[in-house]
Amino acid sequence: HTRLAARKRIAITVDAGSFQEIDGDITSSNLLGFPEYEDKLEKARAVSGEAEGVITGTASIDGHAVAIFAMDPNFMMGSMGTALGEKVTRLFELATERGIPVVGFTLSGGARVQEGILSLMQMAKTSGAVERHSRAGLLYITVLTDPTTGGVDASFATLGDILIAEPKALIGFAGPRVIEQTIRQKLPAGFQRAEFQLEKGFIDIICDRRELKALLSRLLSLHQGVA
């Protein structure tokens, strides 16, 4: 399970030719004048080939209409800034308006320090959009990939109705080394990995990506009452 670029994630999950990207023109800017941030953004765009750290759009999975997002490890390790939060929020608002489920692939090192409190504000904004989608009686399935940490883990990543994880994915707010240094104790083997999280009841399913499309199709069918 190596890390996959966002478009590759989407391509192996949805029906061929069904993906329609939205909000591809929303990109990060140096709102706070953080030193060298423009250079980091340009490098991230060059490395990933993407304008931002998340791809959003609509598609179908075995004929089931969905809104879908995937975070990109090649764009600053999927760190969350204002543009990423805006794109995720707009996707949930579109899904709520259309009455369709959301499938999200999360991957993040956390909030983007170069955007300070504006980045942290995305935790509340995205969570509010997820809540409105949920109140409409709509399904949200999260696929937690390696790593899903920090402010993303503490907001929209773990608010799914069904939490699926890839094998051995690191999932948690603070990393194991930070926790060990804070509590001055050795953590259990495999702490915060998907298998540990499943044992503790934090996630629902661990699924190999080769079997994921079939699993998502079954879950979507069950939610729509047509299994």
Tab-separated table of C-alpha atoms in Angstrom:
chain	number	residue	atom	x	y	z
A	1	HIS	CA	0.000	0.000	0.000
A	2	THR	CA	2.169	2.819	-1.264
A	3	ARG	CA	0.729	6.314	-1.262
A	4	LEU	CA	-1.293	7.215	-4.326
A	5	ALA	CA	-1.788	10.565	-5.997
A	6	ALA	CA	-5.319	11.930	-5.647
A	7	ARG	CA	-6.314	11.426	-9.284
A	8	LYS	CA	-5.033	7.861	-9.244
A	9	ARG	CA	-7.135	7.199	-6.131
A	10	ILE	CA	-10.220	8.480	-7.850
A	11	ALA	CA	-9.482	6.668	-11.107
A	12	ILE	CA	-9.264	3.225	-9.475
A	13	THR	CA	-12.416	3.836	-7.420
A	14	VAL	CA	-15.054	5.354	-9.682
A	15	ASP	CA	-16.673	4.179	-12.892
A	16	ALA	CA	-14.588	4.946	-15.978
A	17	GLY	CA	-15.336	8.363	-17.432
A	18	SER	CA	-17.755	9.341	-14.633
A	19	PHE	CA	-15.587	11.772	-12.660
A	20	GLN	CA	-16.394	15.461	-13.070
A	21	GLU	CA	-14.025	17.749	-11.187
A	22	ILE	CA	-15.340	20.845	-9.406
A	23	ASP	CA	-13.591	23.901	-7.946
A	24	GLY	CA	-10.304	23.076	-9.638
A	25	ASP	CA	-9.498	26.789	-9.766
A	26	ILE	CA	-9.404	27.218	-5.961
A	27	THR	CA	-5.777	27.437	-4.858
A	28	SER	CA	-3.759	28.500	-1.831
A	29	SER	CA	-2.161	31.928	-1.475
A	30	ASN	CA	0.166	33.487	1.066
A	31	LEU	CA	-2.539	35.216	3.079
A	32	LEU	CA	-0.296	35.955	6.061
A	33	GLY	CA	2.876	36.830	4.194
A	34	PHE	CA	4.661	33.799	5.655
A	35	PRO	CA	8.331	33.712	4.587
A	36	GLU	CA	9.059	31.454	1.582
A	37	TYR	CA	5.496	30.094	1.485
A	38	GLU	CA	5.077	31.067	-2.175
A	39	ASP	CA	8.148	28.995	-3.023
A	40	LYS	CA	6.763	25.984	-1.133
A	41	LEU	CA	3.454	26.268	-2.973
A	42	GLU	CA	5.145	26.463	-6.345
A	43	LYS	CA	7.255	23.416	-5.522
A	44	ALA	CA	4.155	21.498	-4.364
A	45	ARG	CA	2.361	22.326	-7.605
A	46	ALA	CA	5.351	21.247	-9.666
A	47	VAL	CA	5.818	17.967	-7.787
A	48	SER	CA	2.140	16.987	-7.672
A	49	GLY	CA	0.952	18.468	-10.939
A	50	GLU	CA	-2.044	19.771	-8.992
A	51	ALA	CA	-3.174	23.257	-8.011
A	52	GLU	CA	-4.116	22.218	-4.470
A	53	GLY	CA	-3.823	19.358	-1.999
A	54	VAL	CA	-7.288	17.906	-2.594
A	55	ILE	CA	-9.270	16.964	-5.701
A	56	THR	CA	-13.066	17.205	-5.481
A	57	GLY	CA	-15.889	16.302	-7.815
A	58	THR	CA	-18.806	14.035	-8.613
A	59	ALA	CA	-18.756	10.515	-10.044
A	60	SER	CA	-20.450	7.145	-9.894
A	61	ILE	CA	-19.370	3.885	-8.235
A	62	ASP	CA	-21.043	0.904	-9.889
A	63	GLY	CA	-23.753	3.292	-10.979
A	64	HIS	CA	-24.253	4.936	-7.574
A	65	ALA	CA	-23.967	8.726	-7.766
A	66	VAL	CA	-21.477	10.150	-5.246
A	67	ALA	CA	-19.551	13.281	-4.407
A	68	ILE	CA	-15.911	12.355	-3.917
A	69	PHE	CA	-12.692	13.921	-2.678
A	70	ALA	CA	-9.135	12.661	-2.460
A	71	MET	CA	-6.193	14.328	-0.733
A	72	ASP	CA	-2.812	14.278	-2.457
A	73	PRO	CA	0.389	13.183	-0.660
A	74	ASN	CA	2.535	14.980	-3.224
A	75	PHE	CA	1.099	18.409	-2.350
A	76	MET	CA	2.657	19.268	1.020
A	77	MET	CA	1.523	15.850	2.334
A	78	GLY	CA	-2.119	16.870	2.055
A	79	SER	CA	-1.742	19.583	4.693
A	80	MET	CA	-4.922	21.574	5.268
A	81	GLY	CA	-5.055	25.237	4.380
A	82	THR	CA	-7.896	27.593	3.575
A	83	ALA	CA	-8.190	26.454	-0.045
A	84	LEU	CA	-8.347	22.779	0.866
A	85	GLY	CA	-10.947	23.453	3.553
A	86	GLU	CA	-13.002	25.530	1.138
A	87	LYS	CA	-12.986	22.797	-1.503
A	88	VAL	CA	-14.066	20.106	0.964
A	89	THR	CA	-16.787	22.369	2.377
A	90	ARG	CA	-18.161	23.189	-1.066
A	91	LEU	CA	-18.224	19.508	-1.982
A	92	PHE	CA	-20.357	18.647	1.044
A	93	GLU	CA	-22.666	21.567	0.292
A	94	LEU	CA	-23.075	20.343	-3.288
A	95	ALA	CA	-23.741	16.792	-2.060
A	96	THR	CA	-26.352	18.083	0.381
A	97	GLU	CA	-28.047	20.091	-2.355
A	98	ARG	CA	-28.130	17.112	-4.717
A	99	GLY	CA	-28.986	14.551	-2.029
A	100	ILE	CA	-26.039	12.248	-2.711
A	101	PRO	CA	-23.485	10.463	-0.508
A	102	VAL	CA	-19.889	11.592	-0.041
A	103	VAL	CA	-16.872	9.293	-0.298
A	104	GLY	CA	-13.633	10.831	0.940
A	105	PHE	CA	-10.016	9.664	0.863
A	106	THR	CA	-8.094	11.385	3.628
A	107	LEU	CA	-4.343	11.810	3.860
A	108	SER	CA	-2.731	14.626	5.786
A	109	GLY	CA	0.087	15.688	8.049
A	110	GLY	CA	-2.305	18.178	9.651
A	111	ALA	CA	-3.091	21.890	9.444
A	112	ARG	CA	-0.793	24.086	7.338
A	113	VAL	CA	1.351	26.160	9.711
A	114	GLN	CA	1.994	28.805	7.038
A	115	GLU	CA	-1.664	29.828	7.239
A	116	GLY	CA	-1.858	29.898	11.019
A	117	ILE	CA	-5.274	30.260	12.637
A	118	LEU	CA	-6.913	30.519	9.204
A	119	SER	CA	-5.897	26.916	8.615
A	120	LEU	CA	-7.237	25.781	11.985
A	121	MET	CA	-10.554	27.494	11.239
A	122	GLN	CA	-11.087	24.968	8.450
A	123	MET	CA	-11.646	22.287	11.088
A	124	ALA	CA	-14.851	23.996	12.210
A	125	LYS	CA	-15.934	24.977	8.706
A	126	THR	CA	-15.596	21.511	7.219
A	127	SER	CA	-17.178	19.890	10.277
A	128	GLY	CA	-20.197	22.173	9.946
A	129	ALA	CA	-20.653	21.176	6.318
A	130	VAL	CA	-20.429	17.487	7.257
A	131	GLU	CA	-23.058	18.009	9.965
A	132	ARG	CA	-25.507	19.663	7.573
A	133	HIS	CA	-25.000	16.799	5.111
A	134	SER	CA	-25.674	14.303	7.911
A	135	ARG	CA	-28.828	16.109	9.063
A	136	ALA	CA	-30.165	15.704	5.543
A	137	GLY	CA	-29.991	11.935	6.100
A	138	LEU	CA	-27.102	11.429	3.692
A	139	LEU	CA	-24.230	8.973	3.897
A	140	TYR	CA	-20.573	9.911	4.364
A	141	ILE	CA	-17.913	7.204	3.993
A	142	THR	CA	-14.334	8.044	4.897
A	143	VAL	CA	-11.358	6.034	3.678
A	144	LEU	CA	-8.456	6.818	6.015
A	145	THR	CA	-5.111	6.373	4.273
A	146	ASP	CA	-1.529	6.717	5.471
A	147	PRO	CA	-1.130	9.119	7.204
A	148	THR	CA	-4.319	10.788	8.419
A	149	THR	CA	-3.235	13.003	11.299
A	150	GLY	CA	-3.520	16.428	12.929
A	151	GLY	CA	-6.379	18.818	12.284
A	152	VAL	CA	-7.761	16.725	9.419
A	153	ASP	CA	-8.029	13.684	11.684
A	154	ALA	CA	-9.670	15.883	14.336
A	155	SER	CA	-12.296	17.187	11.933
A	156	PHE	CA	-13.835	15.908	8.700
A	157	ALA	CA	-11.699	12.754	8.383
A	158	THR	CA	-13.222	11.009	11.383
A	159	LEU	CA	-16.789	12.297	11.072
A	160	GLY	CA	-17.802	9.696	8.526
A	161	ASP	CA	-20.770	7.420	9.177
A	162	ILE	CA	-18.517	4.525	8.185
A	163	LEU	CA	-14.755	4.718	8.735
A	164	ILE	CA	-12.687	2.490	6.471
A	165	ALA	CA	-8.894	2.336	6.737
A	166	GLU	CA	-6.185	0.905	4.565
A	167	PRO	CA	-3.917	-1.685	6.206
A	168	LYS	CA	-1.233	-0.218	8.488
A	169	ALA	CA	-2.359	3.379	7.900
A	170	LEU	CA	-1.237	5.814	10.605
A	171	ILE	CA	-4.333	7.461	12.084
A	172	GLY	CA	-4.284	9.906	14.983
A	173	PHE	CA	-4.073	13.510	16.102
A	174	ALA	CA	-0.481	13.727	17.374
A	175	GLY	CA	2.182	11.345	16.117
A	176	PRO	CA	3.540	8.523	18.300
A	177	ARG	CA	6.883	10.232	18.858
A	178	VAL	CA	5.224	13.431	20.059
A	179	ILE	CA	3.034	11.462	22.462
A	180	GLU	CA	5.965	9.467	23.835
A	181	GLN	CA	7.953	12.648	24.425
A	182	THR	CA	4.970	14.225	26.165
A	183	ILE	CA	3.934	11.396	28.484
A	184	ARG	CA	7.473	9.957	28.785
A	185	GLN	CA	6.211	6.433	28.264
A	186	LYS	CA	6.788	3.807	25.600
A	187	LEU	CA	3.708	3.240	23.463
A	188	PRO	CA	2.382	-0.225	22.511
A	189	ALA	CA	3.599	-1.801	19.276
A	190	GLY	CA	1.521	-0.657	16.308
A	191	PHE	CA	0.033	2.263	18.246
A	192	GLN	CA	-2.244	4.402	16.016
A	193	ARG	CA	-1.956	2.023	13.070
A	194	ALA	CA	-5.195	0.909	11.434
A	195	GLU	CA	-5.114	-2.518	13.092
A	196	PHE	CA	-4.725	-0.934	16.544
A	197	GLN	CA	-7.554	1.509	15.824
A	198	LEU	CA	-9.853	-1.318	14.687
A	199	GLU	CA	-9.126	-3.290	17.861
A	200	LYS	CA	-10.015	-0.245	19.982
A	201	GLY	CA	-13.222	0.432	18.055
A	202	PHE	CA	-12.116	3.699	16.487
A	203	ILE	CA	-12.642	2.530	12.895
A	204	ASP	CA	-15.134	0.124	11.361
A	205	ILE	CA	-13.313	-1.764	8.607
A	206	ILE	CA	-9.818	-2.362	7.231
A	207	CYS	CA	-9.899	-2.924	3.489
A	208	ASP	CA	-7.236	-3.601	0.876
A	209	ARG	CA	-7.562	-1.050	-1.923
A	210	ARG	CA	-7.969	-3.840	-4.473
A	211	GLU	CA	-11.258	-4.747	-2.775
A	212	LEU	CA	-12.351	-1.226	-1.938
A	213	LYS	CA	-14.555	-0.419	-4.917
A	214	ALA	CA	-16.625	-3.556	-4.337
A	215	LEU	CA	-16.985	-2.700	-0.634
A	216	LEU	CA	-18.028	0.880	-1.382
A	217	SER	CA	-20.571	-0.381	-3.905
A	218	ARG	CA	-22.124	-2.721	-1.313
A	219	LEU	CA	-22.290	0.007	1.317
A	220	LEU	CA	-23.862	2.471	-1.097
A	221	SER	CA	-26.408	-0.157	-2.158
A	222	LEU	CA	-27.329	-0.921	1.447
A	223	HIS	CA	-27.784	2.775	2.229
A	224	GLN	CA	-30.098	3.180	-0.749
A	225	GLY	CA	-32.038	0.037	0.155
A	226	VAL	CA	-31.366	-1.738	-3.095
A	227	ALA	CA	-28.838	-4.386	-2.015
